[in-house]
Coordinates of C-alpha atoms in Angstrom, one line a residue:
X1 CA -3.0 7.4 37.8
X2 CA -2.2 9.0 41.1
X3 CA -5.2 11.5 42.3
X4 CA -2.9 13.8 43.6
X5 CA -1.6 15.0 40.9
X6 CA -5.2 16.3 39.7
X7 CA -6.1 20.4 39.9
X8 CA -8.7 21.7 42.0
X9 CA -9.4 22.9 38.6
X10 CA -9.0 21.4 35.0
X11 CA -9.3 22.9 31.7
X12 CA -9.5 20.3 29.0
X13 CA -10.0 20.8 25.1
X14 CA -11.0 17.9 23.0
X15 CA -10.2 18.0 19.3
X16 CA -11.2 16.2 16.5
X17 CA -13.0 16.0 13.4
X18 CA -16.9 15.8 13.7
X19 CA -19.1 12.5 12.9
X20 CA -15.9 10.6 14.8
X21 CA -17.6 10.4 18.8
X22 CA -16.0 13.6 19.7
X23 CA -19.1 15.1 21.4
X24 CA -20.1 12.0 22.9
X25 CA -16.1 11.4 24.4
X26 CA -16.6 15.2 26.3
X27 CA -20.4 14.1 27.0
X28 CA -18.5 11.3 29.2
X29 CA -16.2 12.8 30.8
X30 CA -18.9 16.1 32.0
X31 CA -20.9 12.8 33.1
X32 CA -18.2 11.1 34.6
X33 CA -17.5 14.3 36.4
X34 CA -21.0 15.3 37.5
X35 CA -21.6 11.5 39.1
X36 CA -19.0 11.9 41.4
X37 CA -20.6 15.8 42.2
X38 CA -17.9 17.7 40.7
X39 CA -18.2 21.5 39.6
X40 CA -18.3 20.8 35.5
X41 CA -19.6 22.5 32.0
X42 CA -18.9 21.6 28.6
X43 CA -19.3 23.5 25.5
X44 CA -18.7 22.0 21.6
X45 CA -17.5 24.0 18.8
X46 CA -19.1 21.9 15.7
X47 CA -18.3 24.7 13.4
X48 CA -20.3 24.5 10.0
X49 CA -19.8 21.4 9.4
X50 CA -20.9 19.1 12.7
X51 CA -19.7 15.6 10.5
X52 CA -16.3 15.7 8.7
X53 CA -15.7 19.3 10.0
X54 CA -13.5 20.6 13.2
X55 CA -14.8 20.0 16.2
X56 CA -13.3 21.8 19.5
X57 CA -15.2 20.5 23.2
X58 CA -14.5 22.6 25.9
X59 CA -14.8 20.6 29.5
X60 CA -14.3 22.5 32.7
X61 CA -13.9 20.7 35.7
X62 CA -13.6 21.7 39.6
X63 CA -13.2 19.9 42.9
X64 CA -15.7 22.0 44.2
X65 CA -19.5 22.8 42.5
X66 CA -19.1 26.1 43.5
X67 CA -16.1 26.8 41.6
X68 CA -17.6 26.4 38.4
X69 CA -17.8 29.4 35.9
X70 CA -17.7 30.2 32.0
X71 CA -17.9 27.5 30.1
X72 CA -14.9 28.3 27.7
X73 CA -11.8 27.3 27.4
X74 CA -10.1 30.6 26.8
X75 CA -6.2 31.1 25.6
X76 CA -3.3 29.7 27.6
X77 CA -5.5 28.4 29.5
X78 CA -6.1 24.7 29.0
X79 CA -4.4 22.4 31.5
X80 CA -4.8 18.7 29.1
X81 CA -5.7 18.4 25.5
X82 CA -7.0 15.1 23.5
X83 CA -5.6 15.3 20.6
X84 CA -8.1 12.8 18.8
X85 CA -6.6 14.6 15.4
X86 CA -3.9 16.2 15.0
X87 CA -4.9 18.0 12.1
X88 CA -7.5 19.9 14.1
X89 CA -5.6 20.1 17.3
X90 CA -3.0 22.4 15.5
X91 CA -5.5 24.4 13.9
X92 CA -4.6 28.0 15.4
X93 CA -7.2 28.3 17.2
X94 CA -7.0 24.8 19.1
X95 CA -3.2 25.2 19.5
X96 CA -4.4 29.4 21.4
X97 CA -5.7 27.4 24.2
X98 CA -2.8 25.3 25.3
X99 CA -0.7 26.7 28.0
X100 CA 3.0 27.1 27.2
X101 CA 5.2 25.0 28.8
X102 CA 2.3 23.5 31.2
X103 CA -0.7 21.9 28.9
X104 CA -0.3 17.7 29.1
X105 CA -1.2 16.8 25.0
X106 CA -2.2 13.3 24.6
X107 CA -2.5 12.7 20.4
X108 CA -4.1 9.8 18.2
X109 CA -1.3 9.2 15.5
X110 CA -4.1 8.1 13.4
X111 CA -5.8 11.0 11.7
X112 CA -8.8 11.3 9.7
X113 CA -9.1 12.5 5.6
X114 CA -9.8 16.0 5.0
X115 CA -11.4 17.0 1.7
X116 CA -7.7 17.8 0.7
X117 CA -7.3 14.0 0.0
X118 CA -10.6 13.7 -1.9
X119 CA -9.2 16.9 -4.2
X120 CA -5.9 16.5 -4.1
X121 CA -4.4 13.4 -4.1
X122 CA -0.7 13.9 -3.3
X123 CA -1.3 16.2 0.3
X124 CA 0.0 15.7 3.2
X125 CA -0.5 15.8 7.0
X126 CA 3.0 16.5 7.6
X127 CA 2.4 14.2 11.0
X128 CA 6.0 14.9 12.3
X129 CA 5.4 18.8 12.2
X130 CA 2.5 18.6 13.5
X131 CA 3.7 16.4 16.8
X132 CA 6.5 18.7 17.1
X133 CA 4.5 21.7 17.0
X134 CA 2.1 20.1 20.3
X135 CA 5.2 19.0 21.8
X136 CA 7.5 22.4 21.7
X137 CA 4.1 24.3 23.3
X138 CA 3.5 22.0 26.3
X139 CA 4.8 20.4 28.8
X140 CA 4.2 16.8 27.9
X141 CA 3.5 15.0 25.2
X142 CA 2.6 11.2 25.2
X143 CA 0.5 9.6 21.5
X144 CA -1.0 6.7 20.9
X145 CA -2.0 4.9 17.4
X146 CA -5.6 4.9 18.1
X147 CA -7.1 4.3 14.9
X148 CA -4.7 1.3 14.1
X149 CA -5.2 -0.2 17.3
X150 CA -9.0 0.3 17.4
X151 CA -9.5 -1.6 13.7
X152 CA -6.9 -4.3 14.8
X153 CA -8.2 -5.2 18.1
X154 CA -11.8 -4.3 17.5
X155 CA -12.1 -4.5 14.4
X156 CA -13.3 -1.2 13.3
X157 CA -11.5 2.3 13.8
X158 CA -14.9 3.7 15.5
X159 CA -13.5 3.4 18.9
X160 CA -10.5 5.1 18.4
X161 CA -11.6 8.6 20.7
X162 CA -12.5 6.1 23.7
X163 CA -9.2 4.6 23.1
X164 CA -7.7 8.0 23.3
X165 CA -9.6 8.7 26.1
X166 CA -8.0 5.4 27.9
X167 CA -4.5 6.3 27.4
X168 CA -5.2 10.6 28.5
X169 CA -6.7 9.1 31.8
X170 CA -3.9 6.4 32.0
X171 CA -1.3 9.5 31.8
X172 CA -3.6 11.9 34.7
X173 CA -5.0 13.8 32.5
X174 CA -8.8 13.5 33.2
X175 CA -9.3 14.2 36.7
X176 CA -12.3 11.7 37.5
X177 CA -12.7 7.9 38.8
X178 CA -12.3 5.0 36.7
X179 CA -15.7 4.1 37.9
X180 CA -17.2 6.9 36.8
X181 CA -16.3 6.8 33.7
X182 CA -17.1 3.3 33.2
X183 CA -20.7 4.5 34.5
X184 CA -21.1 7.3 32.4
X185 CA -20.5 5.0 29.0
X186 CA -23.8 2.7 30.4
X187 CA -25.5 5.9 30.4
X188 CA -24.4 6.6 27.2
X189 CA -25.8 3.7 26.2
X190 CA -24.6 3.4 22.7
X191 CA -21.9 0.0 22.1
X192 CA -21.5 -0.2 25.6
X193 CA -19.2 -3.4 25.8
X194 CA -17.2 -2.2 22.9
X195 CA -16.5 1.2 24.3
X196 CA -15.5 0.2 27.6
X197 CA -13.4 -2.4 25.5
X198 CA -11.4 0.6 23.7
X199 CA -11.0 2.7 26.9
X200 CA -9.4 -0.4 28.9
X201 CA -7.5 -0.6 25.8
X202 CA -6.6 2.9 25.9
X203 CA -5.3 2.6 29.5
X204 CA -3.1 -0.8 28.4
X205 CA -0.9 0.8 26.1
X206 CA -0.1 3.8 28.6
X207 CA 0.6 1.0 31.4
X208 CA 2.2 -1.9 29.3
X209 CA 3.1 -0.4 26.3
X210 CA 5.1 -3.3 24.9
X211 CA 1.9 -5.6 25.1
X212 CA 0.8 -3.0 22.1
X213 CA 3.6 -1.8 20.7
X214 CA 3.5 -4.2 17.5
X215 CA 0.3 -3.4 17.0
X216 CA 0.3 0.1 17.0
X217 CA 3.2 -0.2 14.4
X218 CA 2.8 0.8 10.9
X219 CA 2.3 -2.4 8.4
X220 CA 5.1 -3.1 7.0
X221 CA 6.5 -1.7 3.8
X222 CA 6.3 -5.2 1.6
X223 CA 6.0 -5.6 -1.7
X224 CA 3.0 -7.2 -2.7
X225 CA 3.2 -10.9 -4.2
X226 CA 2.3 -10.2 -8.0
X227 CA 0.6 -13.7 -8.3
X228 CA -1.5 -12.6 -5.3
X229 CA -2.4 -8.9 -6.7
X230 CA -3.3 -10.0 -10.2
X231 CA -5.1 -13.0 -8.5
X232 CA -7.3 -10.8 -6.5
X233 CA -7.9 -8.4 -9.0
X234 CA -9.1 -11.3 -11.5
X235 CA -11.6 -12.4 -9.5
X236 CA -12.7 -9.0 -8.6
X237 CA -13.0 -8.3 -12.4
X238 CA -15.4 -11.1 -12.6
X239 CA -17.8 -9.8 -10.8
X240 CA -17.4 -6.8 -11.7
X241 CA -18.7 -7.8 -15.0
X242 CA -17.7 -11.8 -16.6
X243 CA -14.9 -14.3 -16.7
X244 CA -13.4 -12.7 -20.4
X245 CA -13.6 -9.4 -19.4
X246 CA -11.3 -10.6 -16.0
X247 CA -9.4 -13.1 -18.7
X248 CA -8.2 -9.8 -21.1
X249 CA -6.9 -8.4 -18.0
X250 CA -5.3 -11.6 -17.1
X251 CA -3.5 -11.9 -20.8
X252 CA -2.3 -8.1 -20.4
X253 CA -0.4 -8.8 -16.9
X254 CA 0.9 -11.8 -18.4
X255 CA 2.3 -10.3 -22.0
X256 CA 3.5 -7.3 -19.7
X257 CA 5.2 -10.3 -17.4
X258 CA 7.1 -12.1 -20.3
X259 CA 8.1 -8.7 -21.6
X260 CA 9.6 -7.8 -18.7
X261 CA 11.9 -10.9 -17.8
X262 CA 14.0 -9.0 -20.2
X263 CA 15.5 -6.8 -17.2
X264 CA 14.9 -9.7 -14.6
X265 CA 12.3 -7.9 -12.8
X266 CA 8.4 -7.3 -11.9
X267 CA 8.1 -4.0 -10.9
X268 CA 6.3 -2.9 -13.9
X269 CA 4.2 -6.1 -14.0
X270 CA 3.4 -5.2 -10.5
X271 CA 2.9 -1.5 -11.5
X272 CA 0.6 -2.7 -14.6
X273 CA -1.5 -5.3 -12.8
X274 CA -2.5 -2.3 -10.1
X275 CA -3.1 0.5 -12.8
X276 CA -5.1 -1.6 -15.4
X277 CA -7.3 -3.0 -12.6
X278 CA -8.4 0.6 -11.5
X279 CA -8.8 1.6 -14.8
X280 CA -10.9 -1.5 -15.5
X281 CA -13.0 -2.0 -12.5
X282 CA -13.8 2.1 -13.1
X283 CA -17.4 2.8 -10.9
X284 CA -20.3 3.5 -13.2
X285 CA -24.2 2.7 -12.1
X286 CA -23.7 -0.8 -12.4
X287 CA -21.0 -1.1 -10.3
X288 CA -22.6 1.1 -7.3
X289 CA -25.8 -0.5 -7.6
X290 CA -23.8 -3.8 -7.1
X291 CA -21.8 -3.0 -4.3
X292 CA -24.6 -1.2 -2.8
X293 CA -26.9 -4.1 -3.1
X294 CA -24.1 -7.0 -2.3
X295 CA -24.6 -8.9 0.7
X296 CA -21.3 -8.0 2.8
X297 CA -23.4 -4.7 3.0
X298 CA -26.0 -6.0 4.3
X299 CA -24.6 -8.0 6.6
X300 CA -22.2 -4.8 7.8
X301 CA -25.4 -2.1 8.1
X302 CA -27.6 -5.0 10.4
X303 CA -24.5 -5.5 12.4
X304 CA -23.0 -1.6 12.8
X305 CA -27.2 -0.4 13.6
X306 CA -29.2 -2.9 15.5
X307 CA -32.8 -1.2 15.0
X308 CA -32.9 -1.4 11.5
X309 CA -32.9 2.1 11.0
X310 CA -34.5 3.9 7.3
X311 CA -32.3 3.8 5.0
X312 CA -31.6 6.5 2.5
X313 CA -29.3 7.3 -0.6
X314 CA -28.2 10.6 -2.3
X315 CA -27.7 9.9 -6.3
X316 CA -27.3 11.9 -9.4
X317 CA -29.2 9.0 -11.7
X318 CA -30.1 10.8 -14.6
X319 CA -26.7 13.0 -14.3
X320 CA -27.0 13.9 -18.9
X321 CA -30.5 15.3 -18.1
X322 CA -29.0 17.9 -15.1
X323 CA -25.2 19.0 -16.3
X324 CA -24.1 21.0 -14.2
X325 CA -22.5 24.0 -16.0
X326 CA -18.6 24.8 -15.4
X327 CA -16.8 23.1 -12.7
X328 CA -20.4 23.1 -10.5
X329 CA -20.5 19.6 -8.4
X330 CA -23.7 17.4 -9.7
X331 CA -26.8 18.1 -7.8
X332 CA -27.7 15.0 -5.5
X333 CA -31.0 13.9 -4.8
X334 CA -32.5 11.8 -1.8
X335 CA -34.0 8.2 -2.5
X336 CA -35.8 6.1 -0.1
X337 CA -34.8 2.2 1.0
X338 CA -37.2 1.3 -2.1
X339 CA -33.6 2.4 -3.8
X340 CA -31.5 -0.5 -2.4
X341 CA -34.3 -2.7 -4.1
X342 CA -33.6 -1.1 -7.6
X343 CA -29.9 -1.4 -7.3
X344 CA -30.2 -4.9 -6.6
X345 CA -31.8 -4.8 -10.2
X346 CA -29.9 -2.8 -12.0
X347 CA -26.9 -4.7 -10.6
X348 CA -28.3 -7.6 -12.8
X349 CA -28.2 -5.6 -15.8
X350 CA -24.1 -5.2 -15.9
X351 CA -24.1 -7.2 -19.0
X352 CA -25.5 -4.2 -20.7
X353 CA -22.5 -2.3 -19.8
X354 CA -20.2 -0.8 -22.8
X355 CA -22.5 -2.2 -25.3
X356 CA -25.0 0.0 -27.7
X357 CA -27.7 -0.5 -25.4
X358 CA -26.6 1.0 -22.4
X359 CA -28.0 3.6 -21.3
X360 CA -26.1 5.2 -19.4
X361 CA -22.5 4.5 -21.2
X362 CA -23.4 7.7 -23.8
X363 CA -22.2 9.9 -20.9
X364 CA -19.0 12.0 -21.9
X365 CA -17.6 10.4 -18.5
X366 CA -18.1 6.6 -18.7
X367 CA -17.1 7.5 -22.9
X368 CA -13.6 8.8 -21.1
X369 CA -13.2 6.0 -18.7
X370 CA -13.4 3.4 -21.4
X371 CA -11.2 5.3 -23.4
X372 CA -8.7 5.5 -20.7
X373 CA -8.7 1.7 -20.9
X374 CA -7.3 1.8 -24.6
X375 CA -5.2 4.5 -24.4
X376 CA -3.4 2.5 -21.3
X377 CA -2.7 -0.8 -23.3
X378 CA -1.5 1.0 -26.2
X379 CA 0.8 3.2 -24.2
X380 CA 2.2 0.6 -22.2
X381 CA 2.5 -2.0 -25.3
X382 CA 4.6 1.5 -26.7
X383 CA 7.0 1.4 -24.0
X384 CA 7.4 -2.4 -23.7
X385 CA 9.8 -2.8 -27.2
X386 CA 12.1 0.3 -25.6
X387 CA 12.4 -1.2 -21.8
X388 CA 16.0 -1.7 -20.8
X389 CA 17.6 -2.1 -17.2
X390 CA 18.2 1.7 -17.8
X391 CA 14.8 2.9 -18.3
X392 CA 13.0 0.5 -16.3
X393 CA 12.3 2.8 -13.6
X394 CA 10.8 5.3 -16.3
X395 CA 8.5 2.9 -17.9
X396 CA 7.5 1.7 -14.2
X397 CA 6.5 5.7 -13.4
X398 CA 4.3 5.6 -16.6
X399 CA 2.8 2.1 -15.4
X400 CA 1.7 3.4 -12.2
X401 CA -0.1 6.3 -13.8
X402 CA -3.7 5.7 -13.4
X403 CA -2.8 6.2 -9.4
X404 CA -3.3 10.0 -10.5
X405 CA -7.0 9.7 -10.9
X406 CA -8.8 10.1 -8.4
X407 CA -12.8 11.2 -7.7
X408 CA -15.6 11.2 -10.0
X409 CA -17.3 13.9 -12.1
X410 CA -16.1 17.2 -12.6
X411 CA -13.1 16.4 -9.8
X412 CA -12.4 12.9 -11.9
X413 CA -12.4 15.0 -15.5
X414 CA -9.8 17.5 -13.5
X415 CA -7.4 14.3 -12.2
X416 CA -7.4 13.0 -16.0
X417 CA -6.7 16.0 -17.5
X418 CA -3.4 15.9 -15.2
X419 CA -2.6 12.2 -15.3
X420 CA -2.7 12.5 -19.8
X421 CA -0.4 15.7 -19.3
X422 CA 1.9 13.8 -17.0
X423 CA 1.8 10.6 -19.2
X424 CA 2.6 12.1 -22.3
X425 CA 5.3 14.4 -20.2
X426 CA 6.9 11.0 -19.3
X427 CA 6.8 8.9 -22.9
X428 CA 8.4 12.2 -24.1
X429 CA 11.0 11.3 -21.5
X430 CA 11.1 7.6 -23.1
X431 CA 11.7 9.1 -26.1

């Protein structure tokens, strides 16, 4: 970028959701800043929540030490924004400090899940209104996919703020050297290679953009190969528990298949071999303790934390000793790495699962799941004699029910509750 377009002074707001490297991408840029003995102060608004919550970073920089005064970034007054979400970045508050008609807005497409995804599973970030919004109150607005570029060319998402970061300096935005920066993520000190990696990246897509541009495009829209899904999903299902459990899925898929050819489609073989799976492969203690205990895990938490760091857990074991009264979330408790060792036993106990000797399948909830399982079959093997080309699109709605639950405990009783009301909304439909 050309030097001369910098401020004496710049005003620059960094939002984004908290646990993401938000702090540490303003902690660069005051460093950057203060190397090459710039006027600067920083200031982060964590909120109540300093991971998963809002977080605002106010950085003030000026040509000359002396020029340096409050810390905040007040209203109309910020010259550049990184948008590393845009959820946050047009919170009110976050979209107060943009000047109008002069702030430069650089945005990460990519955006984080909010609770609201968690709790309710049809919202949305309404992305376009949100872009528009940044867009009609500044003077510029320039995006990058951050998050899809970061997992594709990284190979984790984690880098996506640096990468941000890149393409705002790329565009003028951040008014220091590129060796400074560079200098200030060694003194970081954390990922060091991967970081200056996702920056340079950053900087790419703003200067070359077409060298990017396919991967910063959405997947695309294909529908998946049905031998491939219910291929997949049968091995999964052994492990999840043995080869006949996986083989009764297989048969089901298969029946649903022949059924089907009727109409000279797959769709609802598709539709079945997805929502059978999920309500199948549902995760009890067994399961956790599995995945938990598996050795991909392993391998992921050595590689992601190189200091072996202690490793704790936050359970609700026991969770038909403690119920929690109402709607009230279970009560987690903290466990100790000794933990990870007891999973890796009770993982070898799945054989126990569904049988009278389980303990923990007397539970109202893993009652319900299995139950869920029954009613499934029986409703779809209800609709199958009735399927014509007319109705097809009917009976593949009701096969793609089980994408309504969501969540576990009192949130997964709530999302059932919905998905039998909406199921037996829809065979009413069938008639």
């Amino acid at each position: 970028p050309d030097p001369a377009q910098y401020q004496d002074r710049t005003n620059l707001v960094i939002a984004g959701v908290g646990g993401t490297g938000i702090v540490t991408v303003g902690a660069v840029v005051t460093m950057a800043a203060h190397l090459e003995g710039k006027g600067v102060s920083s200031l982060d608004f964590m909120g109540l929540a300093q991971k998963g919550g809002a977080v605002l970073s106010h950085v003030k920089i000026s040509a000359d030490r002396a020029l340096a005064d409050s810390v905040r970034v007040d209203r109309h007054s910020a010259d550049a924004m990184l948008a590393c979400d845009s959820v946050v970045a047009t919170d009110p508050e976050a979209m107060a400090m943009l000047k109008p008609g002069s702030s430069r807005v650089m945005v990460n497409l990519n955006t984080a899940s909010t609770a609201d995804f968690i709790l309710h599973g049809a919202a949305t970030l309404e992305t376009e209104k949100r872009l528009d919004a940044l867009g009609a109150r500044s003077k510029s607005l320039a995006s990058i996919a951050a998050g899809r570029l970061s997992a594709r060319l990284l190979g984790d998402s984690v880098y996506a703020n640096m990468m941000t970061l890149g393409a705002a300096w790329q565009n003028g935005l951040i008014p220091v050297s590129h060796d400074a920066i560079n200098r200030a993520i060694e003194l970081n000190g954390i990922e060091i290679g991967a970081n200056k990696q996702a920056f340079e990246l950053g900087r790419i897509s703003v200067a070359h953009p077409e060298l990017v541009a396919d991967l910063q495009a959405p997947p695309l829209d294909e529908t998946p190969d049905l031998k491939t899904v219910t291929g997949l999903r049968h091995d999964n299902l052994i492990l999840y528990q043995n080869t006949k459990y996986a083989a009764q899925y297989t048969d089901f898929v298969n029946k649903v298949s022949a059924a089907e050819q009727a109409v000279d489609g797959d769709a609802i073989t598709l539709a079945v071999a997805q929502g059978l799976f999920k309500l199948m492969a549902y995760k009890d203690e067994y399961e956790v303790a599995r995945l938990h205990s598996h050795g991909d895990f392993k391998t992921k938490l050595t590689k992601r934390f190189k200091n072996k760091p202690r490793l704790n857990v936050y359970l609700d074991p026991i969770p038909f000793l403690r119920r929690p009264k109402g709607d009230a979330l279970p009560v987690k408790k903290r466990f100790g790495p000794w933990m990870m060792g007891a999973m890796g036993n009770l993982a070898h106990l799945k054989f126990l699962r569904a049988t009278p000797f389980d303990p923990f399948g007397y539970q109202q909830e893993r009652k319900t799941e299995r139950q869920l399982i029954t009613e499934y079959r029986s409703m779809i093997e209800r609709c199958l004699p009735k399927l014509t080309a007319d109705n097809a699109a009917l009976i593949e709605e009701i096969a793609s029910g089980p994408r309504m639950i969501a969540g576990f405990g009192p949130v997964k009783v709530k999302s059932v509750n919905q998905y039998q009301a909406k199921m037996a909304e829809l065979e009413k439909q069938l008639g």
